[in-house]
PDB file of C-alpha atoms in Angstrom:
ATOM      1  CA  UNK A 730      98.268 -29.253  11.867  1.00 38.00           C
ATOM      2  CA  UNK A 731      95.881 -26.592  10.498  1.00 37.00           C
ATOM      3  CA  UNK A 732      94.908 -27.141   6.887  1.00 39.00           C
ATOM      4  CA  UNK A 733      94.298 -23.395   6.362  1.00 38.00           C
ATOM      5  CA  UNK A 734      96.282 -20.747   8.184  1.00 39.00           C
ATOM      6  CA  UNK A 735      94.244 -17.509   8.386  1.00 36.00           C
ATOM      7  CA  UNK A 736      96.019 -14.242   8.980  1.00 41.00           C
ATOM      8  CA  UNK A 737      94.755 -12.133  11.928  1.00 43.00           C
ATOM      9  CA  UNK A 738      93.065  -9.709   9.489  1.00 45.00           C
ATOM     10  CA  UNK A 739      91.392 -12.513   7.570  1.00 43.00           C
ATOM     11  CA  UNK A 740      90.218 -14.105  10.820  1.00 45.00           C
ATOM     12  CA  UNK A 741      88.727 -10.802  11.976  1.00 50.00           C
ATOM     13  CA  UNK A 742      86.881 -10.313   8.689  1.00 54.00           C
ATOM     14  CA  UNK A 743      85.589 -13.881   8.745  1.00 49.00           C
ATOM     15  CA  UNK A 744      84.241 -13.431  12.267  1.00 53.00           C
ATOM     16  CA  UNK A 745      82.515 -10.183  11.284  1.00 48.00           C
ATOM     17  CA  UNK A 746      80.863 -11.776   8.248  1.00 50.00           C
ATOM     18  CA  UNK A 747      79.766 -14.792  10.329  1.00 47.00           C
ATOM     19  CA  UNK A 748      78.292 -12.502  13.001  1.00 49.00           C
ATOM     20  CA  UNK A 749      76.507 -10.381  10.385  1.00 48.00           C
ATOM     21  CA  UNK A 750      75.073 -13.485   8.686  1.00 48.00           C
ATOM     22  CA  UNK A 751      73.858 -14.843  12.028  1.00 45.00           C
ATOM     23  CA  UNK A 752      72.195 -11.527  12.820  1.00 44.00           C
ATOM     24  CA  UNK A 753      70.395 -11.492   9.465  1.00 44.00           C
ATOM     25  CA  UNK A 754      69.133 -15.028  10.082  1.00 43.00           C
ATOM     26  CA  UNK A 755      67.953 -14.047  13.557  1.00 41.00           C
ATOM     27  CA  UNK A 756      66.080 -11.021  12.276  1.00 41.00           C
ATOM     28  CA  UNK A 757      64.473 -13.070   9.512  1.00 40.00           C
ATOM     29  CA  UNK A 758      63.380 -15.717  12.002  1.00 38.00           C
ATOM     30  CA  UNK A 759      61.892 -13.004  14.192  1.00 38.00           C
ATOM     31  CA  UNK A 760      59.811 -11.753  11.283  1.00 42.00           C
ATOM     32  CA  UNK A 761      58.680 -15.244  10.296  1.00 51.00           C
ATOM     33  CA  UNK A 762      57.576 -16.582  13.667  1.00 87.00           C
ATOM     34  CA  UNK A 763      54.286 -15.756  15.309  1.00 96.00           C
ATOM     35  CA  UNK A 764      54.774 -13.292  18.126  1.00 97.00           C
ATOM     36  CA  UNK A 765      52.991 -10.985  20.531  1.00 97.00           C
ATOM     37  CA  UNK A 766      51.644  -7.756  19.001  1.00 97.00           C
ATOM     38  CA  UNK A 767      52.351  -8.918  15.456  1.00 97.00           C
ATOM     39  CA  UNK A 768      49.916  -6.305  14.097  1.00 98.00           C
ATOM     40  CA  UNK A 769      51.161  -3.409  16.233  1.00 97.00           C
ATOM     41  CA  UNK A 770      52.230  -1.475  13.112  1.00 97.00           C
ATOM     42  CA  UNK A 771      50.234  -2.983  10.254  1.00 97.00           C
ATOM     43  CA  UNK A 772      46.879  -2.983  12.081  1.00 98.00           C
ATOM     44  CA  UNK A 773      47.193  -1.605  15.628  1.00 98.00           C
ATOM     45  CA  UNK A 774      43.522  -2.123  16.525  1.00 98.00           C
ATOM     46  CA  UNK A 775      43.264  -5.669  15.172  1.00 98.00           C
ATOM     47  CA  UNK A 776      42.965  -7.438  18.528  1.00 98.00           C
ATOM     48  CA  UNK A 777      40.684  -4.733  19.891  1.00 98.00           C
ATOM     49  CA  UNK A 778      38.336  -5.076  16.906  1.00 98.00           C
ATOM     50  CA  UNK A 779      38.158  -8.866  17.319  1.00 98.00           C
ATOM     51  CA  UNK A 780      37.348  -8.418  20.995  1.00 98.00           C
ATOM     52  CA  UNK A 781      34.654  -5.833  20.221  1.00 98.00           C
ATOM     53  CA  UNK A 782      32.991  -8.153  17.726  1.00 98.00           C
ATOM     54  CA  UNK A 783      33.210 -11.207  19.995  1.00 98.00           C
ATOM     55  CA  UNK A 784      31.602  -9.212  22.802  1.00 98.00           C
ATOM     56  CA  UNK A 785      28.879  -7.814  20.561  1.00 98.00           C
ATOM     57  CA  UNK A 786      28.048 -11.240  19.157  1.00 98.00           C
ATOM     58  CA  UNK A 787      28.035 -12.808  22.626  1.00 97.00           C
ATOM     59  CA  UNK A 788      25.378 -10.400  23.845  1.00 97.00           C
ATOM     60  CA  UNK A 789      23.150 -11.300  20.882  1.00 97.00           C
ATOM     61  CA  UNK A 790      24.070 -14.976  20.425  1.00 95.00           C
ATOM     62  CA  UNK A 791      25.629 -16.245  23.649  1.00 93.00           C
ATOM     63  CA  UNK A 792      26.542 -19.614  22.182  1.00 95.00           C
ATOM     64  CA  UNK A 793      29.021 -17.986  19.769  1.00 97.00           C
ATOM     65  CA  UNK A 794      31.560 -17.845  22.599  1.00 97.00           C
ATOM     66  CA  UNK A 795      31.408 -21.638  22.887  1.00 96.00           C
ATOM     67  CA  UNK A 796      31.772 -21.966  19.114  1.00 97.00           C
ATOM     68  CA  UNK A 797      34.951 -19.859  19.083  1.00 98.00           C
ATOM     69  CA  UNK A 798      36.648 -22.159  21.602  1.00 97.00           C
ATOM     70  CA  UNK A 799      35.585 -25.254  19.668  1.00 96.00           C
ATOM     71  CA  UNK A 800      36.779 -23.729  16.380  1.00 97.00           C
ATOM     72  CA  UNK A 801      40.301 -23.407  17.767  1.00 98.00           C
ATOM     73  CA  UNK A 802      40.355 -27.063  18.777  1.00 97.00           C
ATOM     74  CA  UNK A 803      39.065 -28.320  15.429  1.00 97.00           C
ATOM     75  CA  UNK A 804      41.353 -26.060  13.410  1.00 98.00           C
ATOM     76  CA  UNK A 805      44.583 -26.446  15.327  1.00 97.00           C
ATOM     77  CA  UNK A 806      44.399 -30.190  15.984  1.00 97.00           C
ATOM     78  CA  UNK A 807      44.347 -30.936  12.239  1.00 97.00           C
ATOM     79  CA  UNK A 808      47.935 -30.370  11.052  1.00 96.00           C
ATOM     80  CA  UNK A 809      48.139 -26.627  11.784  1.00 97.00           C
ATOM     81  CA  UNK A 810      46.430 -23.520  13.143  1.00 98.00           C
ATOM     82  CA  UNK A 811      45.723 -22.269   9.635  1.00 98.00           C
ATOM     83  CA  UNK A 812      41.951 -21.695   9.252  1.00 98.00           C
ATOM     84  CA  UNK A 813      41.632 -24.708   6.945  1.00 98.00           C
ATOM     85  CA  UNK A 814      38.507 -25.500   8.995  1.00 98.00           C
ATOM     86  CA  UNK A 815      36.681 -22.475   7.562  1.00 98.00           C
ATOM     87  CA  UNK A 816      37.030 -23.347   3.878  1.00 98.00           C
ATOM     88  CA  UNK A 817      33.755 -24.158   2.122  1.00 97.00           C
ATOM     89  CA  UNK A 818      33.164 -26.867  -0.464  1.00 95.00           C
ATOM     90  CA  UNK A 819      34.322 -25.692  -3.875  1.00 94.00           C
ATOM     91  CA  UNK A 820      35.363 -27.438  -7.067  1.00 89.00           C
ATOM     92  CA  UNK A 821      38.312 -29.622  -6.154  1.00 87.00           C
ATOM     93  CA  UNK A 822      38.087 -28.857  -2.435  1.00 93.00           C
ATOM     94  CA  UNK A 823      36.069 -30.666   0.234  1.00 95.00           C
ATOM     95  CA  UNK A 824      35.361 -28.751   3.442  1.00 97.00           C
ATOM     96  CA  UNK A 825      36.519 -30.067   6.805  1.00 96.00           C
ATOM     97  CA  UNK A 826      33.082 -29.043   8.039  1.00 95.00           C
ATOM     98  CA  UNK A 827      31.715 -32.133   6.259  1.00 93.00           C
ATOM     99  CA  UNK A 828      33.645 -34.500   8.527  1.00 94.00           C
ATOM    100  CA  UNK A 829      31.652 -36.466  11.122  1.00 92.00           C
ATOM    101  CA  UNK A 830      34.021 -34.966  13.711  1.00 92.00           C
ATOM    102  CA  UNK A 831      32.542 -31.537  12.898  1.00 93.00           C
ATOM    103  CA  UNK A 832      29.003 -32.652  13.743  1.00 90.00           C
ATOM    104  CA  UNK A 833      27.139 -29.997  15.702  1.00 88.00           C
ATOM    105  CA  UNK A 834      29.515 -27.141  14.932  1.00 93.00           C
ATOM    106  CA  UNK A 835      27.799 -23.857  14.150  1.00 92.00           C
ATOM    107  CA  UNK A 836      28.107 -20.070  13.955  1.00 96.00           C
ATOM    108  CA  UNK A 837      30.701 -20.182  11.174  1.00 96.00           C
ATOM    109  CA  UNK A 838      28.925 -17.299   9.450  1.00 95.00           C
ATOM    110  CA  UNK A 839      29.818 -15.007  12.331  1.00 97.00           C
ATOM    111  CA  UNK A 840      33.530 -15.573  11.772  1.00 97.00           C
ATOM    112  CA  UNK A 841      33.077 -13.569   8.595  1.00 95.00           C
ATOM    113  CA  UNK A 842      31.281 -10.891  10.604  1.00 97.00           C
ATOM    114  CA  UNK A 843      34.483 -10.474  12.608  1.00 98.00           C
ATOM    115  CA  UNK A 844      36.618 -10.682   9.488  1.00 98.00           C
ATOM    116  CA  UNK A 845      34.628  -7.960   7.727  1.00 98.00           C
ATOM    117  CA  UNK A 846      35.042  -5.625  10.689  1.00 98.00           C
ATOM    118  CA  UNK A 847      38.801  -6.173  10.651  1.00 98.00           C
ATOM    119  CA  UNK A 848      38.969  -5.806   6.859  1.00 98.00           C
ATOM    120  CA  UNK A 849      37.203  -2.450   7.111  1.00 98.00           C
ATOM    121  CA  UNK A 850      40.030  -1.225   9.331  1.00 97.00           C
ATOM    122  CA  UNK A 851      42.964  -2.991   7.638  1.00 97.00           C
ATOM    123  CA  UNK A 852      42.307  -4.665   4.305  1.00 97.00           C
ATOM    124  CA  UNK A 853      44.067  -7.964   3.535  1.00 97.00           C
ATOM    125  CA  UNK A 854      46.232  -7.782   6.651  1.00 98.00           C
ATOM    126  CA  UNK A 855      44.804  -9.947   9.450  1.00 98.00           C
ATOM    127  CA  UNK A 856      44.555 -13.662   8.742  1.00 98.00           C
ATOM    128  CA  UNK A 857      41.516 -15.838   9.383  1.00 98.00           C
ATOM    129  CA  UNK A 858      43.782 -18.167  11.374  1.00 98.00           C
ATOM    130  CA  UNK A 859      44.556 -15.316  13.773  1.00 98.00           C
ATOM    131  CA  UNK A 860      40.864 -14.460  13.979  1.00 98.00           C
ATOM    132  CA  UNK A 861      40.141 -18.062  15.032  1.00 98.00           C
ATOM    133  CA  UNK A 862      42.826 -17.861  17.716  1.00 98.00           C
ATOM    134  CA  UNK A 863      41.920 -14.408  19.050  1.00 98.00           C
ATOM    135  CA  UNK A 864      38.172 -15.075  19.034  1.00 98.00           C
ATOM    136  CA  UNK A 865      38.769 -18.294  21.021  1.00 98.00           C
ATOM    137  CA  UNK A 866      40.796 -16.329  23.558  1.00 98.00           C
ATOM    138  CA  UNK A 867      38.152 -13.609  23.847  1.00 98.00           C
ATOM    139  CA  UNK A 868      35.263 -16.087  23.748  1.00 98.00           C
ATOM    140  CA  UNK A 869      36.783 -17.977  26.676  1.00 98.00           C
ATOM    141  CA  UNK A 870      36.978 -14.689  28.592  1.00 98.00           C
ATOM    142  CA  UNK A 871      33.262 -14.086  27.966  1.00 98.00           C
ATOM    143  CA  UNK A 872      32.645 -17.521  29.484  1.00 97.00           C
ATOM    144  CA  UNK A 873      34.649 -16.754  32.612  1.00 97.00           C
ATOM    145  CA  UNK A 874      38.237 -17.724  31.791  1.00 97.00           C
ATOM    146  CA  UNK A 875      41.120 -15.322  32.445  1.00 97.00           C
ATOM    147  CA  UNK A 876      42.499 -13.145  29.654  1.00 97.00           C
ATOM    148  CA  UNK A 877      45.796 -14.346  28.193  1.00 97.00           C
ATOM    149  CA  UNK A 878      48.296 -12.721  25.862  1.00 97.00           C
ATOM    150  CA  UNK A 879      48.283 -14.592  22.556  1.00 98.00           C
ATOM    151  CA  UNK A 880      50.790 -14.593  19.711  1.00 98.00           C
ATOM    152  CA  UNK A 881      49.664 -13.685  16.197  1.00 98.00           C
ATOM    153  CA  UNK A 882      51.102 -13.749  12.711  1.00 98.00           C
ATOM    154  CA  UNK A 883      49.602 -17.006  11.438  1.00 98.00           C
ATOM    155  CA  UNK A 884      48.863 -17.338   7.738  1.00 98.00           C
ATOM    156  CA  UNK A 885      45.862 -19.085   6.173  1.00 98.00           C
ATOM    157  CA  UNK A 886      46.053 -22.439   4.455  1.00 98.00           C
ATOM    158  CA  UNK A 887      45.261 -22.722   0.760  1.00 97.00           C
ATOM    159  CA  UNK A 888      44.047 -26.291   1.154  1.00 96.00           C
ATOM    160  CA  UNK A 889      41.593 -28.352   3.184  1.00 97.00           C
ATOM    161  CA  UNK A 890      42.509 -31.492   5.109  1.00 97.00           C
ATOM    162  CA  UNK A 891      39.036 -33.013   5.043  1.00 96.00           C
ATOM    163  CA  UNK A 892      40.379 -36.443   4.148  1.00 94.00           C
ATOM    164  CA  UNK A 893      42.461 -36.742   7.315  1.00 96.00           C
ATOM    165  CA  UNK A 894      40.403 -34.909   9.953  1.00 96.00           C
ATOM    166  CA  UNK A 895      39.482 -38.140  11.712  1.00 94.00           C
ATOM    167  CA  UNK A 896      43.156 -39.067  12.040  1.00 94.00           C
ATOM    168  CA  UNK A 897      43.823 -35.980  14.144  1.00 95.00           C
ATOM    169  CA  UNK A 898      40.677 -35.207  16.148  1.00 94.00           C
ATOM    170  CA  UNK A 899      39.825 -37.736  18.861  1.00 92.00           C
ATOM    171  CA  UNK A 900      36.377 -39.277  18.903  1.00 90.00           C
ATOM    172  CA  UNK A 901      34.341 -39.073  22.113  1.00 88.00           C
ATOM    173  CA  UNK A 902      34.355 -42.892  22.243  1.00 87.00           C
ATOM    174  CA  UNK A 903      38.127 -43.300  21.862  1.00 91.00           C
ATOM    175  CA  UNK A 904      40.236 -44.792  24.625  1.00 93.00           C
ATOM    176  CA  UNK A 905      41.942 -42.351  26.949  1.00 96.00           C
ATOM    177  CA  UNK A 906      45.358 -43.637  25.888  1.00 96.00           C
ATOM    178  CA  UNK A 907      44.583 -42.726  22.264  1.00 95.00           C
ATOM    179  CA  UNK A 908      43.222 -39.310  23.252  1.00 96.00           C
ATOM    180  CA  UNK A 909      46.331 -38.574  25.301  1.00 97.00           C
ATOM    181  CA  UNK A 910      48.671 -39.682  22.529  1.00 96.00           C
ATOM    182  CA  UNK A 911      46.948 -37.453  19.972  1.00 96.00           C
ATOM    183  CA  UNK A 912      47.316 -34.400  22.189  1.00 97.00           C
ATOM    184  CA  UNK A 913      50.859 -35.298  23.163  1.00 97.00           C
ATOM    185  CA  UNK A 914      51.772 -35.354  19.474  1.00 95.00           C
ATOM    186  CA  UNK A 915      51.272 -31.566  19.441  1.00 95.00           C
ATOM    187  CA  UNK A 916      52.965 -30.977  22.789  1.00 96.00           C
ATOM    188  CA  UNK A 917      50.028 -31.038  25.212  1.00 98.00           C
ATOM    189  CA  UNK A 918      50.542 -33.262  28.251  1.00 98.00           C
ATOM    190  CA  UNK A 919      47.959 -35.172  30.307  1.00 98.00           C
ATOM    191  CA  UNK A 920      47.448 -32.226  32.655  1.00 98.00           C
ATOM    192  CA  UNK A 921      46.718 -29.993  29.670  1.00 98.00           C
ATOM    193  CA  UNK A 922      44.316 -32.531  28.159  1.00 98.00           C
ATOM    194  CA  UNK A 923      42.313 -32.664  31.376  1.00 98.00           C
ATOM    195  CA  UNK A 924      42.187 -28.863  31.420  1.00 98.00           C
ATOM    196  CA  UNK A 925      41.106 -28.542  27.780  1.00 97.00           C
ATOM    197  CA  UNK A 926      38.328 -31.085  28.267  1.00 97.00           C
ATOM    198  CA  UNK A 927      37.082 -28.678  30.922  1.00 97.00           C
ATOM    199  CA  UNK A 928      35.619 -26.797  27.948  1.00 96.00           C
ATOM    200  CA  UNK A 929      32.877 -29.438  28.245  1.00 94.00           C
ATOM    201  CA  UNK A 930      31.692 -27.314  31.139  1.00 93.00           C
ATOM    202  CA  UNK A 931      29.899 -25.153  28.581  1.00 95.00           C
ATOM    203  CA  UNK A 932      27.693 -25.844  25.600  1.00 89.00           C
ATOM    204  CA  UNK A 933      25.689 -28.941  24.842  1.00 91.00           C
ATOM    205  CA  UNK A 934      25.844 -32.436  23.361  1.00 94.00           C
ATOM    206  CA  UNK A 935      23.402 -33.734  20.752  1.00 93.00           C
ATOM    207  CA  UNK A 936      21.490 -36.889  21.640  1.00 95.00           C
ATOM    208  CA  UNK A 937      23.134 -38.643  18.693  1.00 94.00           C
ATOM    209  CA  UNK A 938      26.346 -38.683  20.737  1.00 93.00           C
ATOM    210  CA  UNK A 939      24.640 -39.765  23.963  1.00 93.00           C
ATOM    211  CA  UNK A 940      22.178 -42.545  23.227  1.00 95.00           C
ATOM    212  CA  UNK A 941      24.779 -45.325  23.097  1.00 95.00           C
ATOM    213  CA  UNK A 942      25.179 -44.772  26.853  1.00 96.00           C
ATOM    214  CA  UNK A 943      21.434 -45.004  27.452  1.00 97.00           C
ATOM    215  CA  UNK A 944      20.131 -47.701  25.101  1.00 97.00           C
ATOM    216  CA  UNK A 945      19.535 -50.616  25.042  1.00 96.00           C
ATOM    217  CA  UNK A 946      21.033 -50.652  28.545  1.00 96.00           C
ATOM    218  CA  UNK A 947      22.216 -47.755  30.679  1.00 97.00           C
ATOM    219  CA  UNK A 948      25.996 -47.437  30.951  1.00 96.00           C
ATOM    220  CA  UNK A 949      26.800 -48.674  34.502  1.00 96.00           C
ATOM    221  CA  UNK A 950      29.304 -45.814  34.948  1.00 95.00           C
ATOM    222  CA  UNK A 951      26.439 -43.286  34.718  1.00 96.00           C
ATOM    223  CA  UNK A 952      24.744 -42.057  37.869  1.00 96.00           C
ATOM    224  CA  UNK A 953      21.276 -43.752  37.776  1.00 96.00           C
ATOM    225  CA  UNK A 954      19.330 -40.575  38.519  1.00 96.00           C
ATOM    226  CA  UNK A 955      21.320 -38.689  35.923  1.00 96.00           C
ATOM    227  CA  UNK A 956      20.591 -41.426  33.393  1.00 96.00           C
ATOM    228  CA  UNK A 957      16.866 -40.890  33.985  1.00 96.00           C
ATOM    229  CA  UNK A 958      17.299 -37.182  33.290  1.00 96.00           C
ATOM    230  CA  UNK A 959      19.242 -37.933  30.096  1.00 96.00           C
ATOM    231  CA  UNK A 960      16.559 -40.349  28.909  1.00 96.00           C
ATOM    232  CA  UNK A 961      14.020 -37.565  29.304  1.00 96.00           C
ATOM    233  CA  UNK A 962      16.234 -35.348  27.168  1.00 96.00           C
ATOM    234  CA  UNK A 963      16.853 -38.144  24.639  1.00 96.00           C
ATOM    235  CA  UNK A 964      13.735 -40.358  24.685  1.00 96.00           C
ATOM    236  CA  UNK A 965      14.569 -42.288  21.509  1.00 96.00           C
ATOM    237  CA  UNK A 966      17.558 -44.536  20.813  1.00 96.00           C
ATOM    238  CA  UNK A 967      17.440 -43.215  17.235  1.00 96.00           C
ATOM    239  CA  UNK A 968      17.478 -39.412  17.458  1.00 94.00           C
ATOM    240  CA  UNK A 969      17.196 -37.270  14.367  1.00 93.00           C
ATOM    241  CA  UNK A 970      20.608 -35.629  13.792  1.00 91.00           C
ATOM    242  CA  UNK A 971      18.843 -32.576  12.361  1.00 89.00           C
ATOM    243  CA  UNK A 972      16.488 -32.168  15.330  1.00 91.00           C
ATOM    244  CA  UNK A 973      17.168 -29.929  18.322  1.00 89.00           C
ATOM    245  CA  UNK A 974      17.647 -32.789  20.775  1.00 92.00           C
ATOM    246  CA  UNK A 975      20.450 -32.297  23.252  1.00 93.00           C
ATOM    247  CA  UNK A 976      21.575 -32.097  26.850  1.00 94.00           C
ATOM    248  CA  UNK A 977      23.606 -29.344  28.430  1.00 91.00           C
ATOM    249  CA  UNK A 978      27.113 -30.332  29.467  1.00 89.00           C
ATOM    250  CA  UNK A 979      26.543 -28.746  32.854  1.00 91.00           C
ATOM    251  CA  UNK A 980      23.066 -28.162  34.256  1.00 90.00           C
ATOM    252  CA  UNK A 981      24.143 -25.812  37.064  1.00 92.00           C
ATOM    253  CA  UNK A 982      26.388 -23.328  35.254  1.00 94.00           C
ATOM    254  CA  UNK A 983      25.843 -24.186  31.567  1.00 93.00           C
ATOM    255  CA  UNK A 984      27.496 -21.048  30.156  1.00 94.00           C
ATOM    256  CA  UNK A 985      30.362 -20.580  32.609  1.00 96.00           C
ATOM    257  CA  UNK A 986      33.796 -22.077  32.024  1.00 97.00           C
ATOM    258  CA  UNK A 987      34.315 -23.284  35.564  1.00 97.00           C
ATOM    259  CA  UNK A 988      35.359 -26.418  37.438  1.00 97.00           C
ATOM    260  CA  UNK A 989      31.811 -27.736  37.814  1.00 97.00           C
ATOM    261  CA  UNK A 990      32.623 -30.130  34.960  1.00 97.00           C
ATOM    262  CA  UNK A 991      35.133 -31.967  37.152  1.00 98.00           C
ATOM    263  CA  UNK A 992      32.744 -32.124  40.079  1.00 97.00           C
ATOM    264  CA  UNK A 993      30.122 -33.595  37.764  1.00 96.00           C
ATOM    265  CA  UNK A 994      32.319 -36.343  36.346  1.00 97.00           C
ATOM    266  CA  UNK A 995      33.503 -37.288  39.845  1.00 98.00           C
ATOM    267  CA  UNK A 996      29.810 -37.884  40.565  1.00 97.00           C
ATOM    268  CA  UNK A 997      29.488 -39.975  37.366  1.00 97.00           C
ATOM    269  CA  UNK A 998      27.519 -37.271  35.581  1.00 95.00           C
ATOM    270  CA  UNK A 999      29.676 -36.860  32.505  1.00 93.00           C
ATOM    271  CA  UNK A1000      27.849 -36.895  29.179  1.00 94.00           C
ATOM    272  CA  UNK A1001      30.476 -38.539  26.995  1.00 94.00           C
ATOM    273  CA  UNK A1002      32.556 -41.658  27.471  1.00 94.00           C
ATOM    274  CA  UNK A1003      35.731 -39.594  27.204  1.00 95.00           C
ATOM    275  CA  UNK A1004      34.515 -37.452  30.119  1.00 95.00           C
ATOM    276  CA  UNK A1005      34.052 -40.432  32.394  1.00 94.00           C
ATOM    277  CA  UNK A1006      37.372 -41.935  31.359  1.00 96.00           C
ATOM    278  CA  UNK A1007      39.152 -38.916  32.838  1.00 97.00           C
ATOM    279  CA  UNK A1008      38.063 -40.174  36.245  1.00 97.00           C
ATOM    280  CA  UNK A1009      38.902 -43.836  35.731  1.00 96.00           C
ATOM    281  CA  UNK A1010      42.299 -43.419  34.043  1.00 97.00           C
ATOM    282  CA  UNK A1011      45.211 -43.151  36.529  1.00 97.00           C
ATOM    283  CA  UNK A1012      47.060 -40.791  34.177  1.00 98.00           C
ATOM    284  CA  UNK A1013      44.296 -38.186  34.394  1.00 98.00           C
ATOM    285  CA  UNK A1014      42.293 -38.787  37.578  1.00 98.00           C
ATOM    286  CA  UNK A1015      44.676 -36.884  39.923  1.00 98.00           C
ATOM    287  CA  UNK A1016      44.315 -33.774  37.762  1.00 98.00           C
ATOM    288  CA  UNK A1017      40.515 -34.148  37.734  1.00 98.00           C
ATOM    289  CA  UNK A1018      40.436 -34.181  41.521  1.00 98.00           C
ATOM    290  CA  UNK A1019      42.739 -31.186  41.798  1.00 98.00           C
ATOM    291  CA  UNK A1020      40.789 -29.135  39.246  1.00 98.00           C
ATOM    292  CA  UNK A1021      37.504 -30.015  40.934  1.00 98.00           C
ATOM    293  CA  UNK A1022      38.795 -28.524  44.180  1.00 98.00           C
ATOM    294  CA  UNK A1023      40.751 -25.544  42.828  1.00 98.00           C
ATOM    295  CA  UNK A1024      39.211 -23.192  40.256  1.00 98.00           C
ATOM    296  CA  UNK A1025      42.383 -21.103  39.972  1.00 98.00           C
ATOM    297  CA  UNK A1026      44.453 -24.154  39.151  1.00 98.00           C
ATOM    298  CA  UNK A1027      41.949 -25.192  36.472  1.00 98.00           C
ATOM    299  CA  UNK A1028      41.969 -21.746  34.867  1.00 98.00           C
ATOM    300  CA  UNK A1029      45.782 -21.611  34.917  1.00 98.00           C
ATOM    301  CA  UNK A1030      46.097 -24.999  33.251  1.00 98.00           C
ATOM    302  CA  UNK A1031      43.319 -24.250  30.760  1.00 98.00           C
ATOM    303  CA  UNK A1032      45.075 -21.041  29.721  1.00 98.00           C
ATOM    304  CA  UNK A1033      48.414 -22.834  29.374  1.00 98.00           C
ATOM    305  CA  UNK A1034      46.923 -25.620  27.241  1.00 98.00           C
ATOM    306  CA  UNK A1035      44.896 -23.197  25.113  1.00 98.00           C
ATOM    307  CA  UNK A1036      48.078 -21.315  24.226  1.00 98.00           C
ATOM    308  CA  UNK A1037      49.897 -24.526  23.341  1.00 97.00           C
ATOM    309  CA  UNK A1038      46.990 -25.534  21.124  1.00 98.00           C
ATOM    310  CA  UNK A1039      46.886 -22.117  19.436  1.00 98.00           C
ATOM    311  CA  UNK A1040      50.581 -22.356  18.524  1.00 97.00           C
ATOM    312  CA  UNK A1041      50.504 -25.763  16.876  1.00 97.00           C
ATOM    313  CA  UNK A1042      52.560 -25.665  13.678  1.00 96.00           C
ATOM    314  CA  UNK A1043      51.370 -22.270  12.371  1.00 97.00           C
ATOM    315  CA  UNK A1044      51.960 -21.247   8.781  1.00 97.00           C
ATOM    316  CA  UNK A1045      54.038 -18.097   8.417  1.00 93.00           C
ATOM    317  CA  UNK A1046      55.293 -15.865   5.599  1.00 90.00           C
ATOM    318  CA  UNK A1047      54.894 -17.496   2.178  1.00 92.00           C
ATOM    319  CA  UNK A1048      53.683 -20.802   3.641  1.00 95.00           C
ATOM    320  CA  UNK A1049      50.150 -19.442   3.434  1.00 97.00           C
ATOM    321  CA  UNK A1050      48.116 -16.356   2.633  1.00 98.00           C
ATOM    322  CA  UNK A1051      45.786 -13.804   4.205  1.00 98.00           C
ATOM    323  CA  UNK A1052      42.343 -14.651   2.850  1.00 98.00           C
ATOM    324  CA  UNK A1053      40.013 -11.852   1.866  1.00 97.00           C
ATOM    325  CA  UNK A1054      37.033 -14.077   2.702  1.00 97.00           C
ATOM    326  CA  UNK A1055      37.606 -16.775   5.327  1.00 98.00           C
ATOM    327  CA  UNK A1056      35.452 -19.213   3.373  1.00 97.00           C
ATOM    328  CA  UNK A1057      37.530 -19.260   0.209  1.00 97.00           C
ATOM    329  CA  UNK A1058      41.115 -19.350  -0.955  1.00 97.00           C
ATOM    330  CA  UNK A1059      42.121 -16.067  -2.630  1.00 95.00           C
TER     331      UNK A1059
END
């Protein structure tokens, strides 16, 4: 037996109100979520300006392109893609840049170069979080990756997560099972992890992060001839962290995001322990072999994983703000 007996007219009105309410919720959700072409009306040239600045900076400071890709990883892995990484030390706020996990990161000042160019076009409109995401996309293109459409509409965090950075960002000495679990917690599977680590095809590693594989004894998983080369690059077991002492991730194509990384680690020429573990772990080794033999497959999987990373738990609407200066909360 029905507890309430609606008349046909009442039922019709109820359905209309329910439909209208659902539509309002849907429209609100559409405005809140990140989406493609978020700035099409508020700042139509936003993505074009970011691309122009990334390209200009690349031709003057080529390593900025590598920095943009690394920025995305360090920002998005820690709770949210929200530009918390860029905040400087201020009273009551410790910067994530101070974390040991951020060792070797550079070119932060050029993020503000991009931000200033965007601000000149559209003041207080484009977030620093979106600039991190778009510059990573465009930086990867400068390094040889395919262009991908990327959603925007992220807001900037008003707080730093310096105290928990090490809980979210894997260390290069961590076990592969731990690395995989940390990525899987944000929706990136083993195939995506292998692809993202392909970013180690570009850039360099400071001797501080290498010497434990060289001294007092050479890591047996290292190619002996390669170990000799690395010892020439890092002659002391106690390198100065402030000194320019490093080895390129890839000696053959050091500034191209290609599949040479996978060929190198299959030959036991990976710089970091995590690199070599990709080959020895059964959960990742099949993907290493496939990416080493198929550049297109690597680029497809890298693009897929980069997008997943860029969409990790973004702040939207009143969850954050649009900073005027990426270094400081408004």
